[in-house]
Amino acid sequence: MTSKLRRTTLSAILAATLAAPFAMQMTAHADEPLKVGFLVKMPEQAWFINEQKAATALGKKDGFTVVNIGTPDGEKVLGAIDNLGAQGAKGFVICAPDVRLGPAIQARAKRYNMKFVTVDDQLVDSTGKPLAGVPHLGMSAFKIGNQVGQAISDEMKKRGWKPEEVGAIRITDYELPTAKLRTDGATETLLANGFKKDNIFDAPQKTTDDEGGFNAASPVLSKHPNIKKWIVYALNEETVLGGVRATEQLHIPAADVIGVGINGAGEAFAEFQKKEPTGFYGTIAVSSTNHGRESTENLVDWIEKGKVPPADTQTTGKLMTRDNWLQVRSDLGI
Ligand code: GLA
């Protein structure tokens, strides 16, 4: 055997050895029905529970399996992709705990030859731009933020509040682009309606839930005891509810608080069903059912029919308050 030939033979053996586990994996799962994952950053949040429920329901109807996994940190995300790979899943939908995990998620998915799409939070590359080649479905964040600002401005007028006597708690998460866009949109509309710029106070949040909202809002309220009327806005209703709870803790009457959230999920419904109105005035409801169903449908069509999903789908929302929540809920199929 010439040395060249030997080299070729050796590399062929090596290639076969390396490929073997993957080939086995593929054949072992070949005749099973299609399996896809649905990974969310906060599996306890009503919004995400509903998305996963909608994905599972679509799977039942169309004959594929959805593996729902909660992935609150980067390690869990990578572990979940390994787990899906080992189960022979062909792809996944993901709302990641940190959008900067983009390149790592892409590399891990490639290892198993899995396709994936993002929902809600769009992944970014190492320069902070949306990760190329990954179809996304999420809210039209800035416009929905505008709706928050409009709802608050309208309600302020209705209550006869003078802008100079009102403070705003803007609970922010500037590391998440959709969150920044949402609060920026709200701010823009508030200012256009005469809200005082100097009366807007930033309250950076650590986590995008009730607790994160409460912890962010409390110090702002304590620092401004002279302000008697407050508005609260943020990226989602859970955060706003946390902010409203912080006003209650300081015995600020509900009539002096206007909180408007975004999502339209379980927590808002519970709030609207309380006997007395609270400082949580309303929320811009978006269909989490559609987000879960459409993102999954996009992924499955891509896997099964080779139909590449639209690069960026942006969904719209509708103001939901105590007065109309049941109607809006049924209109949006939530
Ligand atoms: C983000 C928020 C969620 C929800 C989704 C909807 O992920 O953290 O609460 O608002 O966006 O797109």
mmCIF file of C-alpha atoms and ligand atoms in Angstrom:
data_model
loop_
_atom_site.group_PDB
_atom_site.id
_atom_site.type_symbol
_atom_site.label_atom_id
_atom_site.label_comp_id
_atom_site.label_asym_id
_atom_site.label_seq_id
_atom_site.Cartn_x
_atom_site.Cartn_y
_atom_site.Cartn_z
ATOM 1 C CA MET A 1 0.000 0.000 0.000
ATOM 2 C CA THR A 2 1.431 3.391 -0.937
ATOM 3 C CA SER A 3 1.472 5.895 1.860
ATOM 4 C CA LYS A 4 -1.022 8.070 0.001
ATOM 5 C CA LEU A 5 -3.451 5.192 -0.294
ATOM 6 C CA ARG A 6 -2.952 4.308 3.350
ATOM 7 C CA ARG A 7 -3.783 7.861 4.297
ATOM 8 C CA THR A 8 -6.931 7.781 2.214
ATOM 9 C CA THR A 9 -8.004 4.478 3.731
ATOM 10 C CA LEU A 10 -7.301 5.739 7.215
ATOM 11 C CA SER A 11 -9.277 8.889 6.719
ATOM 12 C CA ALA A 12 -12.142 6.890 5.236
ATOM 13 C CA ILE A 13 -12.190 4.689 8.327
ATOM 14 C CA LEU A 14 -12.013 7.735 10.538
ATOM 15 C CA ALA A 15 -14.859 9.402 8.690
ATOM 16 C CA ALA A 16 -16.969 6.264 8.929
ATOM 17 C CA THR A 17 -16.275 5.966 12.659
ATOM 18 C CA LEU A 18 -17.205 9.565 13.252
ATOM 19 C CA ALA A 19 -20.304 9.387 11.125
ATOM 20 C CA ALA A 20 -21.510 6.108 12.589
ATOM 21 C CA PRO A 21 -23.182 7.405 15.760
ATOM 22 C CA PHE A 22 -24.984 10.090 13.781
ATOM 23 C CA ALA A 23 -26.095 7.629 11.106
ATOM 24 C CA MET A 24 -27.332 5.269 13.800
ATOM 25 C CA GLN A 25 -29.147 8.094 15.474
ATOM 26 C CA MET A 26 -30.848 9.002 12.218
ATOM 27 C CA THR A 27 -31.956 5.487 11.378
ATOM 28 C CA ALA A 28 -33.011 4.766 14.978
ATOM 29 C CA HIS A 29 -35.533 7.604 14.778
ATOM 30 C CA ALA A 30 -36.299 7.336 11.059
ATOM 31 C CA ASP A 31 -39.834 5.974 11.256
ATOM 32 C CA GLU A 32 -40.930 7.881 14.339
ATOM 33 C CA PRO A 33 -43.270 10.836 13.887
ATOM 34 C CA LEU A 34 -41.662 14.256 13.615
ATOM 35 C CA LYS A 35 -40.486 15.681 16.932
ATOM 36 C CA VAL A 36 -39.719 19.358 17.619
ATOM 37 C CA GLY A 37 -38.832 21.299 20.764
ATOM 38 C CA PHE A 38 -40.410 24.447 22.214
ATOM 39 C CA LEU A 39 -37.943 26.163 24.543
ATOM 40 C CA VAL A 40 -38.928 29.149 26.688
ATOM 41 C CA LYS A 41 -36.982 31.336 29.096
ATOM 42 C CA MET A 42 -39.734 31.547 31.754
ATOM 43 C CA PRO A 43 -41.811 28.363 31.780
ATOM 44 C CA GLU A 44 -43.858 29.628 34.745
ATOM 45 C CA GLN A 45 -45.096 32.772 32.959
ATOM 46 C CA ALA A 46 -48.682 32.578 31.650
ATOM 47 C CA TRP A 47 -47.610 33.960 28.265
ATOM 48 C CA PHE A 48 -45.150 31.112 27.674
ATOM 49 C CA ILE A 49 -47.416 28.425 29.125
ATOM 50 C CA ASN A 50 -49.991 29.455 26.572
ATOM 51 C CA GLU A 51 -47.519 29.460 23.683
ATOM 52 C CA GLN A 52 -46.376 25.942 24.532
ATOM 53 C CA LYS A 53 -49.969 24.803 24.911
ATOM 54 C CA ALA A 54 -50.809 26.123 21.455
ATOM 55 C CA ALA A 55 -47.753 24.396 19.946
ATOM 56 C CA THR A 56 -48.690 21.091 21.585
ATOM 57 C CA ALA A 57 -52.273 21.402 20.355
ATOM 58 C CA LEU A 58 -51.079 21.973 16.789
ATOM 59 C CA GLY A 59 -48.861 18.908 17.077
ATOM 60 C CA LYS A 60 -51.805 16.789 18.241
ATOM 61 C CA LYS A 61 -53.851 17.998 15.300
ATOM 62 C CA ASP A 62 -51.131 17.608 12.660
ATOM 63 C CA GLY A 63 -49.455 14.471 13.971
ATOM 64 C CA PHE A 64 -46.105 15.647 15.334
ATOM 65 C CA THR A 65 -44.710 15.731 18.863
ATOM 66 C CA VAL A 66 -43.734 18.889 20.730
ATOM 67 C CA VAL A 67 -41.228 18.613 23.574
ATOM 68 C CA ASN A 68 -41.746 21.591 25.890
ATOM 69 C CA ILE A 69 -38.670 22.617 27.855
ATOM 70 C CA GLY A 70 -38.044 25.474 30.302
ATOM 71 C CA THR A 71 -34.618 27.017 29.679
ATOM 72 C CA PRO A 72 -34.001 29.843 32.160
ATOM 73 C CA ASP A 73 -30.238 30.068 31.500
ATOM 74 C CA GLY A 74 -27.634 29.429 28.813
ATOM 75 C CA GLU A 75 -26.522 26.068 30.130
ATOM 76 C CA LYS A 76 -30.097 24.802 30.185
ATOM 77 C CA VAL A 77 -30.560 25.949 26.586
ATOM 78 C CA LEU A 78 -27.522 24.025 25.345
ATOM 79 C CA GLY A 79 -28.478 20.991 27.438
ATOM 80 C CA ALA A 80 -31.987 21.086 25.994
ATOM 81 C CA ILE A 81 -30.633 21.136 22.428
ATOM 82 C CA ASP A 82 -28.410 18.122 23.233
ATOM 83 C CA ASN A 83 -31.391 16.370 24.748
ATOM 84 C CA LEU A 84 -33.523 17.096 21.668
ATOM 85 C CA GLY A 85 -30.699 15.931 19.407
ATOM 86 C CA ALA A 86 -30.455 12.648 21.282
ATOM 87 C CA GLN A 87 -34.213 12.181 20.895
ATOM 88 C CA GLY A 88 -33.998 12.666 17.140
ATOM 89 C CA ALA A 89 -35.859 15.992 17.095
ATOM 90 C CA LYS A 90 -35.558 17.845 13.813
ATOM 91 C CA GLY A 91 -35.793 21.378 15.139
ATOM 92 C CA PHE A 92 -37.059 23.784 17.783
ATOM 93 C CA VAL A 93 -38.762 27.077 18.490
ATOM 94 C CA ILE A 94 -36.997 29.181 21.099
ATOM 95 C CA CYS A 95 -37.439 32.258 23.284
ATOM 96 C CA ALA A 96 -33.961 32.368 24.819
ATOM 97 C CA PRO A 97 -33.095 33.664 28.317
ATOM 98 C CA ASP A 98 -30.460 35.971 26.788
ATOM 99 C CA VAL A 99 -30.563 37.059 23.155
ATOM 100 C CA ARG A 100 -26.765 37.188 23.050
ATOM 101 C CA LEU A 101 -26.709 33.388 23.160
ATOM 102 C CA GLY A 102 -27.475 33.549 19.427
ATOM 103 C CA PRO A 103 -24.176 32.249 17.987
ATOM 104 C CA ALA A 104 -23.888 29.494 20.645
ATOM 105 C CA ILE A 105 -27.432 28.287 19.953
ATOM 106 C CA GLN A 106 -26.813 28.335 16.215
ATOM 107 C CA ALA A 107 -23.614 26.302 16.567
ATOM 108 C CA ARG A 108 -25.285 23.723 18.812
ATOM 109 C CA ALA A 109 -28.281 23.319 16.507
ATOM 110 C CA LYS A 110 -25.946 22.813 13.560
ATOM 111 C CA ARG A 111 -24.237 19.944 15.384
ATOM 112 C CA TYR A 112 -27.515 17.995 15.219
ATOM 113 C CA ASN A 113 -28.563 19.362 11.864
ATOM 114 C CA MET A 114 -31.612 20.964 13.473
ATOM 115 C CA LYS A 115 -33.556 23.897 12.109
ATOM 116 C CA PHE A 116 -34.786 26.522 14.550
ATOM 117 C CA VAL A 117 -36.874 29.684 14.652
ATOM 118 C CA THR A 118 -37.172 32.322 17.367
ATOM 119 C CA VAL A 119 -40.344 33.558 19.010
ATOM 120 C CA ASP A 120 -40.791 36.794 21.059
ATOM 121 C CA ASP A 121 -37.112 37.627 21.641
ATOM 122 C CA GLN A 122 -34.962 37.821 18.513
ATOM 123 C CA LEU A 123 -31.444 36.428 18.894
ATOM 124 C CA VAL A 124 -28.495 38.661 18.023
ATOM 125 C CA ASP A 125 -25.015 37.954 16.636
ATOM 126 C CA SER A 126 -21.725 39.038 18.184
ATOM 127 C CA THR A 127 -22.187 42.585 16.847
ATOM 128 C CA GLY A 128 -25.697 42.916 18.295
ATOM 129 C CA LYS A 129 -27.501 42.607 14.943
ATOM 130 C CA PRO A 130 -30.376 40.125 14.460
ATOM 131 C CA LEU A 131 -28.902 36.678 13.884
ATOM 132 C CA ALA A 132 -28.968 36.001 10.132
ATOM 133 C CA GLY A 133 -30.751 32.964 8.768
ATOM 134 C CA VAL A 134 -33.009 32.511 11.799
ATOM 135 C CA PRO A 135 -36.679 33.296 11.063
ATOM 136 C CA HIS A 136 -38.367 35.295 13.813
ATOM 137 C CA LEU A 137 -41.932 35.933 14.971
ATOM 138 C CA GLY A 138 -42.547 38.594 17.600
ATOM 139 C CA MET A 139 -44.517 41.683 18.574
ATOM 140 C CA SER A 140 -44.337 44.916 16.621
ATOM 141 C CA ALA A 141 -42.643 46.174 19.747
ATOM 142 C CA PHE A 142 -42.431 49.936 19.166
ATOM 143 C CA LYS A 143 -46.020 50.226 17.920
ATOM 144 C CA ILE A 144 -47.324 48.218 20.836
ATOM 145 C CA GLY A 145 -45.335 50.535 23.091
ATOM 146 C CA ASN A 146 -47.092 53.475 21.388
ATOM 147 C CA GLN A 147 -50.415 51.848 22.299
ATOM 148 C CA VAL A 148 -49.333 51.630 25.945
ATOM 149 C CA GLY A 149 -48.449 55.335 25.915
ATOM 150 C CA GLN A 150 -51.756 56.230 24.289
ATOM 151 C CA ALA A 151 -53.816 54.184 26.752
ATOM 152 C CA ILE A 152 -52.078 55.865 29.691
ATOM 153 C CA SER A 153 -52.444 59.369 28.188
ATOM 154 C CA ASP A 154 -56.158 58.821 27.517
ATOM 155 C CA GLU A 155 -56.764 57.558 31.036
ATOM 156 C CA MET A 156 -54.827 60.472 32.549
ATOM 157 C CA LYS A 157 -57.057 62.879 30.646
ATOM 158 C CA LYS A 158 -60.155 61.021 31.747
ATOM 159 C CA ARG A 159 -59.085 61.298 35.384
ATOM 160 C CA GLY A 160 -58.237 64.983 34.898
ATOM 161 C CA TRP A 161 -54.577 64.578 35.927
ATOM 162 C CA LYS A 162 -52.203 67.498 35.315
ATOM 163 C CA PRO A 163 -48.915 66.307 33.752
ATOM 164 C CA GLU A 164 -46.772 68.289 36.228
ATOM 165 C CA GLU A 165 -48.179 66.345 39.188
ATOM 166 C CA VAL A 166 -47.602 62.864 37.737
ATOM 167 C CA GLY A 167 -44.499 60.686 37.915
ATOM 168 C CA ALA A 168 -43.727 57.769 35.593
ATOM 169 C CA ILE A 169 -41.979 54.578 36.587
ATOM 170 C CA ARG A 170 -40.430 53.270 33.415
ATOM 171 C CA ILE A 171 -39.267 49.772 34.282
ATOM 172 C CA THR A 172 -36.584 48.913 31.763
ATOM 173 C CA ASP A 173 -34.564 46.032 30.375
ATOM 174 C CA TYR A 174 -32.242 47.641 27.863
ATOM 175 C CA GLU A 175 -30.368 44.420 27.170
ATOM 176 C CA LEU A 176 -33.396 42.955 25.436
ATOM 177 C CA PRO A 177 -34.101 44.816 22.165
ATOM 178 C CA THR A 178 -37.854 44.100 22.112
ATOM 179 C CA ALA A 179 -38.112 45.421 25.683
ATOM 180 C CA LYS A 180 -36.291 48.647 24.835
ATOM 181 C CA LEU A 181 -38.425 49.172 21.755
ATOM 182 C CA ARG A 182 -41.625 48.669 23.751
ATOM 183 C CA THR A 183 -40.754 51.177 26.484
ATOM 184 C CA ASP A 184 -39.288 53.621 23.930
ATOM 185 C CA GLY A 185 -42.551 53.492 21.997
ATOM 186 C CA ALA A 186 -44.561 54.200 25.142
ATOM 187 C CA THR A 187 -42.282 57.086 26.115
ATOM 188 C CA GLU A 188 -42.558 58.659 22.661
ATOM 189 C CA THR A 189 -46.352 58.696 22.800
ATOM 190 C CA LEU A 190 -46.480 59.933 26.397
ATOM 191 C CA LEU A 191 -44.221 62.888 25.532
ATOM 192 C CA ALA A 192 -46.251 63.642 22.410
ATOM 193 C CA ASN A 193 -49.303 63.853 24.676
ATOM 194 C CA GLY A 194 -47.628 66.374 26.993
ATOM 195 C CA PHE A 195 -46.095 64.157 29.666
ATOM 196 C CA LYS A 196 -43.160 65.892 31.427
ATOM 197 C CA LYS A 197 -39.836 64.357 30.431
ATOM 198 C CA ASP A 198 -38.253 65.172 33.792
ATOM 199 C CA ASN A 199 -40.978 63.240 35.578
ATOM 200 C CA ILE A 200 -40.018 59.928 33.952
ATOM 201 C CA PHE A 201 -37.846 57.802 36.236
ATOM 202 C CA ASP A 202 -35.974 54.739 35.060
ATOM 203 C CA ALA A 203 -36.205 51.566 37.091
ATOM 204 C CA PRO A 204 -33.902 48.907 35.591
ATOM 205 C CA GLN A 205 -35.142 45.374 36.221
ATOM 206 C CA LYS A 206 -33.121 42.217 36.817
ATOM 207 C CA THR A 207 -35.817 39.783 35.761
ATOM 208 C CA THR A 208 -38.809 40.339 33.481
ATOM 209 C CA ASP A 209 -41.449 39.160 35.966
ATOM 210 C CA ASP A 210 -43.488 40.467 38.944
ATOM 211 C CA GLU A 211 -40.621 40.240 41.351
ATOM 212 C CA GLY A 212 -38.316 42.058 38.946
ATOM 213 C CA GLY A 213 -40.924 44.806 38.550
ATOM 214 C CA PHE A 214 -41.517 45.144 42.273
ATOM 215 C CA ASN A 215 -37.819 45.326 43.106
ATOM 216 C CA ALA A 216 -37.168 47.849 40.358
ATOM 217 C CA ALA A 217 -40.083 50.157 41.218
ATOM 218 C CA SER A 218 -39.814 50.249 45.032
ATOM 219 C CA PRO A 219 -36.679 52.428 45.319
ATOM 220 C CA VAL A 220 -37.999 54.906 42.745
ATOM 221 C CA LEU A 221 -41.194 55.391 44.735
ATOM 222 C CA SER A 222 -39.296 55.813 48.008
ATOM 223 C CA LYS A 223 -37.070 58.452 46.443
ATOM 224 C CA HIS A 224 -40.014 60.628 45.386
ATOM 225 C CA PRO A 225 -42.457 60.825 48.293
ATOM 226 C CA ASN A 226 -43.631 64.247 47.052
ATOM 227 C CA ILE A 227 -45.177 62.739 43.913
ATOM 228 C CA LYS A 228 -48.708 61.537 44.630
ATOM 229 C CA LYS A 229 -49.842 60.232 41.239
ATOM 230 C CA TRP A 230 -47.998 57.577 39.271
ATOM 231 C CA ILE A 231 -48.061 55.829 35.952
ATOM 232 C CA VAL A 232 -46.238 52.517 35.450
ATOM 233 C CA TYR A 233 -45.082 50.936 32.196
ATOM 234 C CA ALA A 234 -42.639 48.225 31.142
ATOM 235 C CA LEU A 235 -42.041 45.466 28.605
ATOM 236 C CA ASN A 236 -44.809 43.237 29.933
ATOM 237 C CA GLU A 237 -47.769 43.102 32.312
ATOM 238 C CA GLU A 238 -46.030 40.918 34.884
ATOM 239 C CA THR A 239 -43.441 43.646 35.403
ATOM 240 C CA VAL A 240 -46.107 46.369 35.535
ATOM 241 C CA LEU A 241 -48.061 44.327 38.084
ATOM 242 C CA GLY A 242 -44.914 44.146 40.209
ATOM 243 C CA GLY A 243 -44.649 47.938 39.960
ATOM 244 C CA VAL A 244 -48.299 48.354 40.933
ATOM 245 C CA ARG A 245 -47.760 46.038 43.931
ATOM 246 C CA ALA A 246 -44.910 48.366 44.981
ATOM 247 C CA THR A 247 -47.323 51.355 44.964
ATOM 248 C CA GLU A 248 -49.771 49.357 47.090
ATOM 249 C CA GLN A 249 -47.018 48.550 49.564
ATOM 250 C CA LEU A 250 -46.622 52.312 50.104
ATOM 251 C CA HIS A 251 -50.411 52.742 50.443
ATOM 252 C CA ILE A 252 -50.740 54.841 47.305
ATOM 253 C CA PRO A 253 -54.465 54.619 46.457
ATOM 254 C CA ALA A 254 -55.376 52.638 43.332
ATOM 255 C CA ALA A 255 -57.161 55.703 41.933
ATOM 256 C CA ASP A 256 -53.785 57.494 41.847
ATOM 257 C CA VAL A 257 -52.013 54.824 39.806
ATOM 258 C CA ILE A 258 -52.307 53.945 36.113
ATOM 259 C CA GLY A 259 -50.335 50.868 35.112
ATOM 260 C CA VAL A 260 -50.551 49.537 31.572
ATOM 261 C CA GLY A 261 -48.824 46.315 30.574
ATOM 262 C CA ILE A 262 -48.316 44.169 27.496
ATOM 263 C CA ASN A 263 -49.229 40.467 26.904
ATOM 264 C CA GLY A 264 -52.841 39.776 27.906
ATOM 265 C CA ALA A 265 -52.325 36.531 29.723
ATOM 266 C CA GLY A 266 -53.335 34.825 32.960
ATOM 267 C CA GLU A 267 -52.041 37.380 35.417
ATOM 268 C CA ALA A 268 -53.915 40.246 33.819
ATOM 269 C CA PHE A 269 -57.110 38.167 33.767
ATOM 270 C CA ALA A 270 -56.766 37.507 37.494
ATOM 271 C CA GLU A 271 -56.248 41.214 38.138
ATOM 272 C CA PHE A 272 -59.352 42.196 36.135
ATOM 273 C CA GLN A 273 -61.428 39.751 38.167
ATOM 274 C CA LYS A 274 -60.584 41.370 41.495
ATOM 275 C CA LYS A 275 -63.600 42.942 43.161
ATOM 276 C CA GLU A 276 -62.158 46.449 43.253
ATOM 277 C CA PRO A 277 -60.107 47.980 40.456
ATOM 278 C CA THR A 278 -56.384 48.163 41.229
ATOM 279 C CA GLY A 279 -53.720 50.496 39.837
ATOM 280 C CA PHE A 280 -53.354 48.057 36.941
ATOM 281 C CA TYR A 281 -55.562 49.790 34.426
ATOM 282 C CA GLY A 282 -55.009 47.624 31.382
ATOM 283 C CA THR A 283 -52.705 45.762 29.062
ATOM 284 C CA ILE A 284 -52.052 45.597 25.332
ATOM 285 C CA ALA A 285 -53.115 42.057 24.594
ATOM 286 C CA VAL A 286 -51.352 40.061 21.916
ATOM 287 C CA SER A 287 -52.297 36.514 21.023
ATOM 288 C CA SER A 288 -49.839 34.179 22.721
ATOM 289 C CA THR A 289 -51.887 31.379 21.141
ATOM 290 C CA ASN A 290 -51.004 32.671 17.671
ATOM 291 C CA HIS A 291 -47.366 33.199 18.606
ATOM 292 C CA GLY A 292 -47.079 29.585 19.763
ATOM 293 C CA ARG A 293 -49.041 28.117 16.888
ATOM 294 C CA GLU A 294 -47.600 30.147 14.022
ATOM 295 C CA SER A 295 -43.969 29.863 15.059
ATOM 296 C CA THR A 296 -44.366 26.093 15.357
ATOM 297 C CA GLU A 297 -46.201 25.865 12.052
ATOM 298 C CA ASN A 298 -43.431 27.881 10.372
ATOM 299 C CA LEU A 299 -40.801 25.524 11.749
ATOM 300 C CA VAL A 300 -42.652 22.354 10.790
ATOM 301 C CA ASP A 301 -43.356 23.598 7.251
ATOM 302 C CA TRP A 302 -39.677 24.388 6.920
ATOM 303 C CA ILE A 303 -38.633 20.918 8.086
ATOM 304 C CA GLU A 304 -41.247 18.959 6.156
ATOM 305 C CA LYS A 305 -41.790 21.011 3.012
ATOM 306 C CA GLY A 306 -38.598 23.023 2.784
ATOM 307 C CA LYS A 307 -40.663 26.206 2.959
ATOM 308 C CA VAL A 308 -38.426 28.857 4.520
ATOM 309 C CA PRO A 309 -40.437 30.968 7.032
ATOM 310 C CA PRO A 310 -40.666 34.752 6.688
ATOM 311 C CA ALA A 311 -37.550 36.425 8.139
ATOM 312 C CA ASP A 312 -39.465 38.654 10.572
ATOM 313 C CA THR A 313 -43.184 38.455 11.360
ATOM 314 C CA GLN A 314 -44.532 41.261 13.550
ATOM 315 C CA THR A 315 -47.816 40.841 15.411
ATOM 316 C CA THR A 316 -50.241 43.486 16.682
ATOM 317 C CA GLY A 317 -52.142 44.074 19.911
ATOM 318 C CA LYS A 318 -55.328 45.477 21.377
ATOM 319 C CA LEU A 319 -56.035 47.401 24.600
ATOM 320 C CA MET A 320 -57.634 45.150 27.210
ATOM 321 C CA THR A 321 -59.149 46.600 30.396
ATOM 322 C CA ARG A 322 -61.541 45.472 33.123
ATOM 323 C CA ASP A 323 -64.395 46.513 30.849
ATOM 324 C CA ASN A 324 -63.580 44.500 27.739
ATOM 325 C CA TRP A 325 -61.127 41.786 28.754
ATOM 326 C CA LEU A 326 -63.451 38.844 28.185
ATOM 327 C CA GLN A 327 -64.321 40.041 24.693
ATOM 328 C CA VAL A 328 -60.711 40.785 23.698
ATOM 329 C CA ARG A 329 -59.629 37.471 25.140
ATOM 330 C CA SER A 330 -62.067 35.551 23.002
ATOM 331 C CA ASP A 331 -61.348 37.721 19.903
ATOM 332 C CA LEU A 332 -57.659 36.865 20.196
ATOM 333 C CA GLY A 333 -58.320 33.214 21.016
ATOM 334 C CA ILE A 334 -56.220 33.399 24.163
HETATM 335 C C1 GLA B 1 -40.813 38.946 26.079
HETATM 336 C C2 GLA B 1 -41.384 39.101 27.473
HETATM 337 C C3 GLA B 1 -42.623 38.227 27.646
HETATM 338 C C4 GLA B 1 -43.581 38.477 26.514
HETATM 339 C C5 GLA B 1 -42.937 38.214 25.215
HETATM 340 C C6 GLA B 1 -43.902 38.465 24.102
HETATM 341 O O1 GLA B 1 -40.221 37.705 25.962
HETATM 342 O O2 GLA B 1 -40.421 38.756 28.438
HETATM 343 O O3 GLA B 1 -43.262 38.491 28.863
HETATM 344 O O4 GLA B 1 -43.983 39.827 26.558
HETATM 345 O O5 GLA B 1 -41.794 39.066 25.078
HETATM 346 O O6 GLA B 1 -43.299 38.706 22.866
#
